XYZ file of N, CA and C in Angstrom:
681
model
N 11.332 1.605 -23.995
C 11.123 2.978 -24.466
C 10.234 2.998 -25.705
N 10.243 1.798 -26.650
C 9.526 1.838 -27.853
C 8.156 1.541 -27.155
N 7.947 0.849 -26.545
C 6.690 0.661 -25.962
C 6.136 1.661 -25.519
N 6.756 2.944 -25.179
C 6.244 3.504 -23.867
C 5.816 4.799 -24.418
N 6.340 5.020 -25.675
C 6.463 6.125 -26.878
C 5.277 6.640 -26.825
N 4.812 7.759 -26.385
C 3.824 8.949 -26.378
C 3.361 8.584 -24.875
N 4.083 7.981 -24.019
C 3.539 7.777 -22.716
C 4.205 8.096 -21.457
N 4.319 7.266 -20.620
C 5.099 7.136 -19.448
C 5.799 5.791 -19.446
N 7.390 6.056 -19.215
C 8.259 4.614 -18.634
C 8.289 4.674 -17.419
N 8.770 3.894 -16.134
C 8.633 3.674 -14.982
C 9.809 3.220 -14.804
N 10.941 3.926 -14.277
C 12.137 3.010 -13.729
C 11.700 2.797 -12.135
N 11.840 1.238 -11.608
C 11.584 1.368 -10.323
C 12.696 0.590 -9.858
N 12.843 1.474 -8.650
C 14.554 0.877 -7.885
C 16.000 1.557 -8.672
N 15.720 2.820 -9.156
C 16.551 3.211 -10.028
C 17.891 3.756 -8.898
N 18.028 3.295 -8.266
C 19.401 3.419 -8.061
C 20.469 1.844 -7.755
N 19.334 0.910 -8.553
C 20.449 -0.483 -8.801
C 20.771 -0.429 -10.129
N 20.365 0.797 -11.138
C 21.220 0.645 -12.145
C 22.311 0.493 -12.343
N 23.428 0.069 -13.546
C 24.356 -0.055 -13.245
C 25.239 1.045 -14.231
N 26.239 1.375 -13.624
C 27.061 2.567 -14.079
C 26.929 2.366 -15.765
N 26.664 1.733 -16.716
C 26.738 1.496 -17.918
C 25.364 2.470 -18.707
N 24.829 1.284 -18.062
C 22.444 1.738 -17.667
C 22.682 3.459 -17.325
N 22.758 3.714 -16.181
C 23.304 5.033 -16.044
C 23.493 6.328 -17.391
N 24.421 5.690 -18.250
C 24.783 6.333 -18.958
C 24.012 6.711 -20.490
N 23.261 5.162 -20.298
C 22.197 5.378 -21.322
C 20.669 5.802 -20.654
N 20.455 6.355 -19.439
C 19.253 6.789 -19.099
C 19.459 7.856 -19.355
N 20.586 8.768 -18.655
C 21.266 9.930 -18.813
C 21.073 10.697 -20.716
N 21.551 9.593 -21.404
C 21.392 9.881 -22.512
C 19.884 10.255 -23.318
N 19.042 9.603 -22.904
C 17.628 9.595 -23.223
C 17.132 10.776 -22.674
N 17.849 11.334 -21.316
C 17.121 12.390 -20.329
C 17.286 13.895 -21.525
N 18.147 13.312 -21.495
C 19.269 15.134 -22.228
C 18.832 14.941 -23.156
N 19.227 14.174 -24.150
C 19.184 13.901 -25.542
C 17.860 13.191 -26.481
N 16.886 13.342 -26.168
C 15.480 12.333 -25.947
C 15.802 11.660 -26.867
N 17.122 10.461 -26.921
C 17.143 9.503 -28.533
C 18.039 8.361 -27.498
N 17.935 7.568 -28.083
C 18.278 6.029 -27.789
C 18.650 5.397 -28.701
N 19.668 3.945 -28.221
C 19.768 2.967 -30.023
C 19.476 2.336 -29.324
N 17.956 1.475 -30.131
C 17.496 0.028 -29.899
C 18.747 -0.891 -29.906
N 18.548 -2.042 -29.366
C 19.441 -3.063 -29.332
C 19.446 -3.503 -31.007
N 20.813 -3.823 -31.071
C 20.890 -4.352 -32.737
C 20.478 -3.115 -33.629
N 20.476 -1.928 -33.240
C 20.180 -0.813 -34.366
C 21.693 -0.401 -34.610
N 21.874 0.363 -35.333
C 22.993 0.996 -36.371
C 22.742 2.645 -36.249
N 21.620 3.139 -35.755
C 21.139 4.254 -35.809
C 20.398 4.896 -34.305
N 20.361 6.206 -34.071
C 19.545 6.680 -32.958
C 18.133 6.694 -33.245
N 17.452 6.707 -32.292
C 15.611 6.921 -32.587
C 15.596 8.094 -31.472
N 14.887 8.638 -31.830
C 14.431 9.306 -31.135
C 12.676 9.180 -29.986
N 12.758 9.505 -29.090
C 11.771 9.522 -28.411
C 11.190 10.659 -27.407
N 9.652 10.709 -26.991
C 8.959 11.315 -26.968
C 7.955 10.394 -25.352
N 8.477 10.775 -24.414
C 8.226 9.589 -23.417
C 8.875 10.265 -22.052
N 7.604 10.333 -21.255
C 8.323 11.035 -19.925
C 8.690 9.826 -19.162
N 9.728 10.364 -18.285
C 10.291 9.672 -17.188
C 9.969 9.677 -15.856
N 9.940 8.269 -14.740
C 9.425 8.585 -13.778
C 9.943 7.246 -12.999
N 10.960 8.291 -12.095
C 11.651 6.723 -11.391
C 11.708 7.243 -9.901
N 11.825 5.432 -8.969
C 11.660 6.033 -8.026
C 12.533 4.750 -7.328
N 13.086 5.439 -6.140
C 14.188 4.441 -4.806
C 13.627 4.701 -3.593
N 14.049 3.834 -2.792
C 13.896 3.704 -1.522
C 14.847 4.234 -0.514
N 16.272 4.600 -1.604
C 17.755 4.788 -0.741
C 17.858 6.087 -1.419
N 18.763 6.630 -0.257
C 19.529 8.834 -0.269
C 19.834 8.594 -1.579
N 19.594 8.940 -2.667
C 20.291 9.184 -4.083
C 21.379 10.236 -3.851
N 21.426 11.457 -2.886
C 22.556 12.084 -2.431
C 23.612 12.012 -2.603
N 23.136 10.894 -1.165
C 23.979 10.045 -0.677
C 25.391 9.184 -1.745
N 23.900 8.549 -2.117
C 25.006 7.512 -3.429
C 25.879 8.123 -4.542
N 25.499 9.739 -4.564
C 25.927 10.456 -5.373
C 27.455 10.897 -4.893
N 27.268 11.054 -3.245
C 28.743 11.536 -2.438
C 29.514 10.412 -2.430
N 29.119 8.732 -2.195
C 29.590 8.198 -2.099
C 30.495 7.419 -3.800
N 29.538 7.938 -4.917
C 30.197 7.814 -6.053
C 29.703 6.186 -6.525
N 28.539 5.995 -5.831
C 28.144 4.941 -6.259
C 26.871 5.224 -7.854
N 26.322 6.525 -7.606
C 25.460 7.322 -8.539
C 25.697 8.291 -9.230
N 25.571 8.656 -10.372
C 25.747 9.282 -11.098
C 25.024 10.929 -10.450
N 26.425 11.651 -10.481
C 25.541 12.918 -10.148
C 24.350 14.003 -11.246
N 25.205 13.779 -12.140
C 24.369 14.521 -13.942
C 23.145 13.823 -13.568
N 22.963 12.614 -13.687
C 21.889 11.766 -13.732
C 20.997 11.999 -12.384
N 21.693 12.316 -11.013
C 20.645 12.636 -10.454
C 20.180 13.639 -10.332
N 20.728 14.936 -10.989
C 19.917 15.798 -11.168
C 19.140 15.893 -12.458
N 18.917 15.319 -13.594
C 18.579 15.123 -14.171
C 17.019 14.631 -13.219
N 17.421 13.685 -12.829
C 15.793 12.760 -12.508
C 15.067 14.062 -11.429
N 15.790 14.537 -10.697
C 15.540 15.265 -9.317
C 14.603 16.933 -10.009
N 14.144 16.808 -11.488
C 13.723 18.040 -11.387
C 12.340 17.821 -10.740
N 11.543 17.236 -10.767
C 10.093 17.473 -9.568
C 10.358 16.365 -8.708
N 10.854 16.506 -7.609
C 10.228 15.302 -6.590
C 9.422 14.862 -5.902
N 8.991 13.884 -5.245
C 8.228 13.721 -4.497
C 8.829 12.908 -3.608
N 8.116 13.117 -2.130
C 9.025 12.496 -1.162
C 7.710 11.796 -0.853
N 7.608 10.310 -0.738
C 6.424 10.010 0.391
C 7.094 9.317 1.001
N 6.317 9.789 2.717
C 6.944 8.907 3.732
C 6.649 8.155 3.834
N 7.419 7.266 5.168
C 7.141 5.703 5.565
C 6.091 5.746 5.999
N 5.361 4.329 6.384
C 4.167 3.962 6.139
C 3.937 4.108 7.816
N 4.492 4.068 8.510
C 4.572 4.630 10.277
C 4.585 6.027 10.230
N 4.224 6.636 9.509
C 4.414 8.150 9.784
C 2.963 8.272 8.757
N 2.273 7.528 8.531
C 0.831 7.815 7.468
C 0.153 6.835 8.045
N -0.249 6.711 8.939
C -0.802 5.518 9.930
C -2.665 5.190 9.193
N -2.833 6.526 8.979
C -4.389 6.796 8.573
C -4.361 5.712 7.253
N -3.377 5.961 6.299
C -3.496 4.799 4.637
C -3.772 3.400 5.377
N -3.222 2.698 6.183
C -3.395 1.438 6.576
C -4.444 0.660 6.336
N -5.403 1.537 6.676
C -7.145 0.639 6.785
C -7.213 0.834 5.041
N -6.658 1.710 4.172
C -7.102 1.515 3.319
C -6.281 0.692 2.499
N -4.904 0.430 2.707
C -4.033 -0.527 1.847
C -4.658 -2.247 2.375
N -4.620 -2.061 3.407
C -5.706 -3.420 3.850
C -6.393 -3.822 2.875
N -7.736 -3.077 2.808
C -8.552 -3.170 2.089
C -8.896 -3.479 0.097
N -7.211 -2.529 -0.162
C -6.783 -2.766 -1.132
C -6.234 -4.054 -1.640
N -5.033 -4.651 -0.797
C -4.826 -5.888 -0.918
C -5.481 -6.996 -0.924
N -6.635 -7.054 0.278
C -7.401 -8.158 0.238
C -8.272 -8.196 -0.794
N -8.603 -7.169 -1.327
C -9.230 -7.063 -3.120
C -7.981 -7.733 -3.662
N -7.125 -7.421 -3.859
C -6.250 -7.763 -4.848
C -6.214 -9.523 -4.669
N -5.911 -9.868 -3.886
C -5.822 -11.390 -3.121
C -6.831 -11.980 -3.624
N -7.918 -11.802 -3.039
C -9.118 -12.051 -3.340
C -9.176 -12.884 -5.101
N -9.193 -11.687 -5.934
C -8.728 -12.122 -7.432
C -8.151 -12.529 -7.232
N -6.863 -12.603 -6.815
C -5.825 -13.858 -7.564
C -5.840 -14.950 -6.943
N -6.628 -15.067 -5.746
C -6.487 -16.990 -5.323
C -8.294 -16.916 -5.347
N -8.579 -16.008 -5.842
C -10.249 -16.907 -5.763
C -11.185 -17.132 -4.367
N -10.866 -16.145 -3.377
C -11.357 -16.586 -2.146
C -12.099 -15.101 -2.215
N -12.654 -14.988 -1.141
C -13.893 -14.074 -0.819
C -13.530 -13.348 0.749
N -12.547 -13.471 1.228
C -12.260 -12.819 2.628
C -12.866 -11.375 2.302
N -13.309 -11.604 3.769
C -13.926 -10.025 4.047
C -13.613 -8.595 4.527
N -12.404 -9.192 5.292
C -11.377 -8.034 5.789
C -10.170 -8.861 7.118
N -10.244 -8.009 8.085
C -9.208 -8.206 8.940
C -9.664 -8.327 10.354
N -9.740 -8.629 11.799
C -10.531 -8.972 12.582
C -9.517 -7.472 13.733
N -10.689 -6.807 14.500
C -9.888 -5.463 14.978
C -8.536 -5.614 15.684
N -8.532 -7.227 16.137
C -7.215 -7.531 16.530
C -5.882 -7.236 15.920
N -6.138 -7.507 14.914
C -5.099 -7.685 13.429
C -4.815 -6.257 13.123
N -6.114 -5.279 13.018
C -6.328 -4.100 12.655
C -5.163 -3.187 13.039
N -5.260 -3.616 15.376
C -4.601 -3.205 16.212
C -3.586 -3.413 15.922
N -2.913 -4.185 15.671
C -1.589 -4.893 15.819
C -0.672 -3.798 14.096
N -1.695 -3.946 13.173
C -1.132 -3.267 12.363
C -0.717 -1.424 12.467
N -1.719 -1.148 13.069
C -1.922 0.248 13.208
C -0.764 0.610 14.516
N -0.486 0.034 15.013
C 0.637 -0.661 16.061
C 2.432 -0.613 15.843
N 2.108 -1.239 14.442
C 3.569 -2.017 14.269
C 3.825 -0.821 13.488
N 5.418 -1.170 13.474
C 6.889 0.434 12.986
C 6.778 0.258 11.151
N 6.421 -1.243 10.869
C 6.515 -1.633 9.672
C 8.116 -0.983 8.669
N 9.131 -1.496 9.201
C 10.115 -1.288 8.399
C 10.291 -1.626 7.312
N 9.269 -2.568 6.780
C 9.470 -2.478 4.696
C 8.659 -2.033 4.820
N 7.968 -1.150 5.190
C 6.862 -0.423 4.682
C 5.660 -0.816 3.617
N 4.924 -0.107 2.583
C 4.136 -0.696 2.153
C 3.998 -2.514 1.690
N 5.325 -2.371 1.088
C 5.605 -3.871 0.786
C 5.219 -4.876 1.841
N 6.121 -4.693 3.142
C 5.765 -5.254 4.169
C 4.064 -6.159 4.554
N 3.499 -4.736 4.516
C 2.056 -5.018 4.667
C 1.239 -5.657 4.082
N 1.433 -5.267 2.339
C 1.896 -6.559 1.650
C 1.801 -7.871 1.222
N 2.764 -8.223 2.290
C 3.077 -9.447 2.214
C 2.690 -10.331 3.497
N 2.233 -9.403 4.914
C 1.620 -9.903 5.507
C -0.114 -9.988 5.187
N -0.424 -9.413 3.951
C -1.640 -9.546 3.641
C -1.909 -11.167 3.159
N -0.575 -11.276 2.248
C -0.703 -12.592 1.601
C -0.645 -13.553 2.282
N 0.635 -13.750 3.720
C 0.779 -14.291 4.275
C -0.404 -15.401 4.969
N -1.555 -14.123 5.576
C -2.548 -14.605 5.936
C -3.845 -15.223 5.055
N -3.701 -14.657 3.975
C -4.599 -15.438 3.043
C -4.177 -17.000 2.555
N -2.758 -17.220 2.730
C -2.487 -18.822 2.739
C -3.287 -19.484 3.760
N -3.156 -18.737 5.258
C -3.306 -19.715 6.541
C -4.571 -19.474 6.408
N -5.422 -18.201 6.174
C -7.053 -18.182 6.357
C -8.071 -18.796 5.455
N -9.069 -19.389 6.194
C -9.902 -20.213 5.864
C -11.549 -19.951 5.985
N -11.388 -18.699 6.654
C -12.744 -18.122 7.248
C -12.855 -16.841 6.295
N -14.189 -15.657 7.082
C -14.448 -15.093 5.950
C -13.159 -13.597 6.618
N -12.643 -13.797 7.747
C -11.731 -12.656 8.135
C -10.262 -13.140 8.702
N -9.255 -12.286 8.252
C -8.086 -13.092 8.565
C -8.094 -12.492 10.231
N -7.579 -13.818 11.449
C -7.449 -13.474 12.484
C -5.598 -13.521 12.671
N -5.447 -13.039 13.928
C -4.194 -12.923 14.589
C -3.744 -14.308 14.339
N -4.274 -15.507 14.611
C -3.568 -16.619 14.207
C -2.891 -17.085 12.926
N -3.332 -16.151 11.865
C -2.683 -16.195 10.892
C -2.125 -15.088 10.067
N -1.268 -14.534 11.144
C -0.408 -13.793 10.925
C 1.196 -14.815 11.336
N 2.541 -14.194 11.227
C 3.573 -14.593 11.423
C 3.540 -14.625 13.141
N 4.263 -15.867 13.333
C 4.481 -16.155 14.596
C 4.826 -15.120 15.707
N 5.823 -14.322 14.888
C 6.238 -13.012 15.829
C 5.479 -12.353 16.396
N 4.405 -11.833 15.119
C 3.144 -10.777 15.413
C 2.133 -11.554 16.270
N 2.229 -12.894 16.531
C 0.990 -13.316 17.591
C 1.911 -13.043 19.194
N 3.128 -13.124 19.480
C 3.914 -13.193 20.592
C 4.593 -11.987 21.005
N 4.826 -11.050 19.638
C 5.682 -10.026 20.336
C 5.067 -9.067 21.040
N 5.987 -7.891 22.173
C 5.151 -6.892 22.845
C 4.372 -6.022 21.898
N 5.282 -5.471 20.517
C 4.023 -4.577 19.670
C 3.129 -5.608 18.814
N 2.754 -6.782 18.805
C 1.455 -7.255 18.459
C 0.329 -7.657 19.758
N 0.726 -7.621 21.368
C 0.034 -7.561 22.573
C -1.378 -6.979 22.127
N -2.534 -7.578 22.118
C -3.700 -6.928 21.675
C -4.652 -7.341 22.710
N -5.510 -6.316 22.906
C -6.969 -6.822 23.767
C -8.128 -7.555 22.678
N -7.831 -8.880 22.420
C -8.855 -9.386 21.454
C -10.442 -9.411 22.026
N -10.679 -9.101 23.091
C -11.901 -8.743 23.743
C -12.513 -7.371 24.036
N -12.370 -6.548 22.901
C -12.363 -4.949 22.953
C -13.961 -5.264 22.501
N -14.649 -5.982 21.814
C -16.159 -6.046 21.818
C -16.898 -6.411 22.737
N -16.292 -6.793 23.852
C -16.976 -7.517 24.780
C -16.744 -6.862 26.583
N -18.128 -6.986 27.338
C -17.448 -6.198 28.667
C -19.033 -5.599 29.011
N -19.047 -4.469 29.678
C -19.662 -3.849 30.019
C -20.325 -2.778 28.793
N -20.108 -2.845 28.501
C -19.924 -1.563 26.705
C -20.552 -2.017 25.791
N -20.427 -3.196 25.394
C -20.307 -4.452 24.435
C -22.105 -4.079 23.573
N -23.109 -3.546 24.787
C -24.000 -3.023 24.123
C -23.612 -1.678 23.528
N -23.272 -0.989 23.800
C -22.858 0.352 23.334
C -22.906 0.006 21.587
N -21.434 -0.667 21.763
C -20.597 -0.758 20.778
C -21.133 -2.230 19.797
N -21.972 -2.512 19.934
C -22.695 -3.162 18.796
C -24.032 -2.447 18.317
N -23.962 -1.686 19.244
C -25.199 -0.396 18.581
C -24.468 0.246 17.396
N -23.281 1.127 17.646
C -22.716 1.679 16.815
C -22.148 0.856 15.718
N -21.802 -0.274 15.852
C -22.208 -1.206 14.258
C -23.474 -1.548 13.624
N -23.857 -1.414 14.283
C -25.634 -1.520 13.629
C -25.745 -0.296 12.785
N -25.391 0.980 13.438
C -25.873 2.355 12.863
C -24.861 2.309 11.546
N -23.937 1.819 11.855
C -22.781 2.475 10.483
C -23.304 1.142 9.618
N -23.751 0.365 9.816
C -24.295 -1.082 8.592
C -26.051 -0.207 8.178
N -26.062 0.251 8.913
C -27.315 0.784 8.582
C -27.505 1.836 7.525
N -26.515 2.999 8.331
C -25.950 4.261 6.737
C -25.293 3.454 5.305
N -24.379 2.111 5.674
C -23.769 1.836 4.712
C -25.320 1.233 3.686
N -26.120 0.626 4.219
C -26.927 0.187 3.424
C -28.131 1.081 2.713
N -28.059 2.282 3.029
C -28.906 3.568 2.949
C -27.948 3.933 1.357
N -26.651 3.973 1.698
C -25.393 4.521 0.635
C -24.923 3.140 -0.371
N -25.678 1.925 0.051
C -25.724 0.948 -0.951
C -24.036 0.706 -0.729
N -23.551 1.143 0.095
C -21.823 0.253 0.182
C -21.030 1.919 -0.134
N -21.722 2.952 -0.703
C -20.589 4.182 -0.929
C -19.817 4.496 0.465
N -18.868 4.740 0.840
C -18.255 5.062 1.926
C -17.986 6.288 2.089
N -18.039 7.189 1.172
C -17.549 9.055 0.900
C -19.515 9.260 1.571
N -20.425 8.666 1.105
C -21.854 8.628 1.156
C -21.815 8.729 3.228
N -21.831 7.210 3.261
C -21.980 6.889 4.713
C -20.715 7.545 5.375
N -19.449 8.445 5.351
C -19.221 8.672 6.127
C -20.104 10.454 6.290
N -20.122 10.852 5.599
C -21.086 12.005 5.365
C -22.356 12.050 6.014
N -23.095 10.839 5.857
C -24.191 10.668 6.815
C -24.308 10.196 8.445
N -22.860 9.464 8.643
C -22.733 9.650 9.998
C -21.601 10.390 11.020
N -21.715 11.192 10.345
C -21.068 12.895 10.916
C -19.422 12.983 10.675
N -18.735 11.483 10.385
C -17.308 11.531 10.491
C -16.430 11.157 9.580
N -15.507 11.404 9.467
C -14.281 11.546 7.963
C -14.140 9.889 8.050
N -14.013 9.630 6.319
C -13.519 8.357 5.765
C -12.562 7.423 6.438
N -11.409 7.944 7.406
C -10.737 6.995 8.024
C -11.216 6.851 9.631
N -12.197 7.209 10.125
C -12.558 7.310 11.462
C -13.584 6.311 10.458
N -14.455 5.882 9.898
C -15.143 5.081 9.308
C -14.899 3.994 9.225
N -13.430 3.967 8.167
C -12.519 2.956 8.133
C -12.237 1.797 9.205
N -11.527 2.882 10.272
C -11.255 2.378 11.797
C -12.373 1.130 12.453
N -13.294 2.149 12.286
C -14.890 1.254 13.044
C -15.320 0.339 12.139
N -15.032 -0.011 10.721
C -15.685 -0.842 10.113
C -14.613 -1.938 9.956
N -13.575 -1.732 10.341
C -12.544 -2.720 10.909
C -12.587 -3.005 11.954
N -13.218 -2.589 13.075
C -13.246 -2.897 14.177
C -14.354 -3.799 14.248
N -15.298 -3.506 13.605
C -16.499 -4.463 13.674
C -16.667 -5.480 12.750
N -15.315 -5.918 11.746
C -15.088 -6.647 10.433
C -16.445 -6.309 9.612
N -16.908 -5.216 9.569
C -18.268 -4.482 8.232
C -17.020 -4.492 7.082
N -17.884 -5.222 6.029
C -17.573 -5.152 4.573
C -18.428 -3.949 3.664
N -18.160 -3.025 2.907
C -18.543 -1.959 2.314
C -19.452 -3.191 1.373
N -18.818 -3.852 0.795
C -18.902 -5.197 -0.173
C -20.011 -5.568 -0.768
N -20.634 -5.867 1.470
C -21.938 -6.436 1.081
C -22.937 -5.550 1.008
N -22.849 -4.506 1.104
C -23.932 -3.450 0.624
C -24.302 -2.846 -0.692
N -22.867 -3.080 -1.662
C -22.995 -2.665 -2.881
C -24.067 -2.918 -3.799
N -25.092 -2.630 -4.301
C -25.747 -3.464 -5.193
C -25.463 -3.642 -6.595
């Protein structure tokens, strides 16, 4: 809270507090003052609050596992966001997010995800939800060695089970010209827009995640266009 003084604190997972914790969040909510550890005295503070769970706070409230004062206290603006199977469209972009993130922290240069992988994600129920995804981001950046993570290095499940079943030959066939035309054209706008993606989807007639879609499908990096 001293840290956070003229700012924002972040409780996250706030319903593993414990009935004690509880009583001193409660206190800070109502009363905006706190005693530092080892103080003799209250301080006062000046510091919004902003916590968030994964589980019915209601719930835990009927069941008497949560403080009810306290959850209405936290409950004056909420926000609900749903699971990550019910926002199917964020996917291509948390992808994209992570493998940036990855990227920095082990030092590798992957380029994205191969449309197989894409499929399989856009596919799956993902019951940890963002986390989940995640961690199958990381997963595959251990096993990958190339510049795109493939289906082989994903978890064993996702190469065998019925919702990871993928047509890894969706570039190839009768079409196969078609559809390397239409990667040509969208590498073509992207390099016109120097890598902007709000740019190139504007110039080729269609919204940011229909963009997304196809530049995962064709493993196009925004990346290499940036100058």
């Amino acid at each position: 809270l001293a840290l956070a003084e003229g700012g924002t604190i972040f409780f996250d997972e706030v319903a593993e507090l414990p009935g004690a914790t509880q009583v001193k969040l409660l206190r800070v909510l109502q009363e905006r003052e706190y005693e530092p550890l080892g103080a003799v005295k209250t301080v006062k503070t000046n510091t919004r609050i902003v916590a968030a769970t994964n589980q019915k706070l209601a719930e835990l409230v009927s069941d008497g596992k949560f403080r009810d004062d306290l959850y209405f206290r936290l409950a004056v603006v909420r926000l609900t966001l749903p699971p990550l199977k019910e926002r199917r469209e964020d996917i291509p972009f948390l992808v994209e997010h992570f493998i940036q993130r990855f990227n920095a922290k082990r030092g590798k240069n992957i380029a994205g995800v191969t449309p197989a992988v894409m499929e399989i994600f856009m596919r799956y129920p993902f019951p940890g939800n963002v986390r989940e995804l995640e961690n199958l981001i990381e997963y595959g950046f251990v096993l990958c060695h190339d510049r795109v993570i493939d289906v082989r290095h994903l978890p064993e499940e996702f190469q065998h089970s019925s919702s990871g079943t993928v047509d890894v030959d969706v570039s190839r066939g009768a079409s196969s010209k078609l559809k390397w035309a239409e990667a040509d054209t969208i590498r073509a706008s992207l390099r016109r827009a120097q890598g902007h993606l709000g740019e190139t989807a504007k110039d080729l007639g269609i919204s940011r995640t229909t963009l997304w879609r196809k530049m995962n499908k064709y493993s196009i990096s925004p990346r290499e266009y940036r100058s």
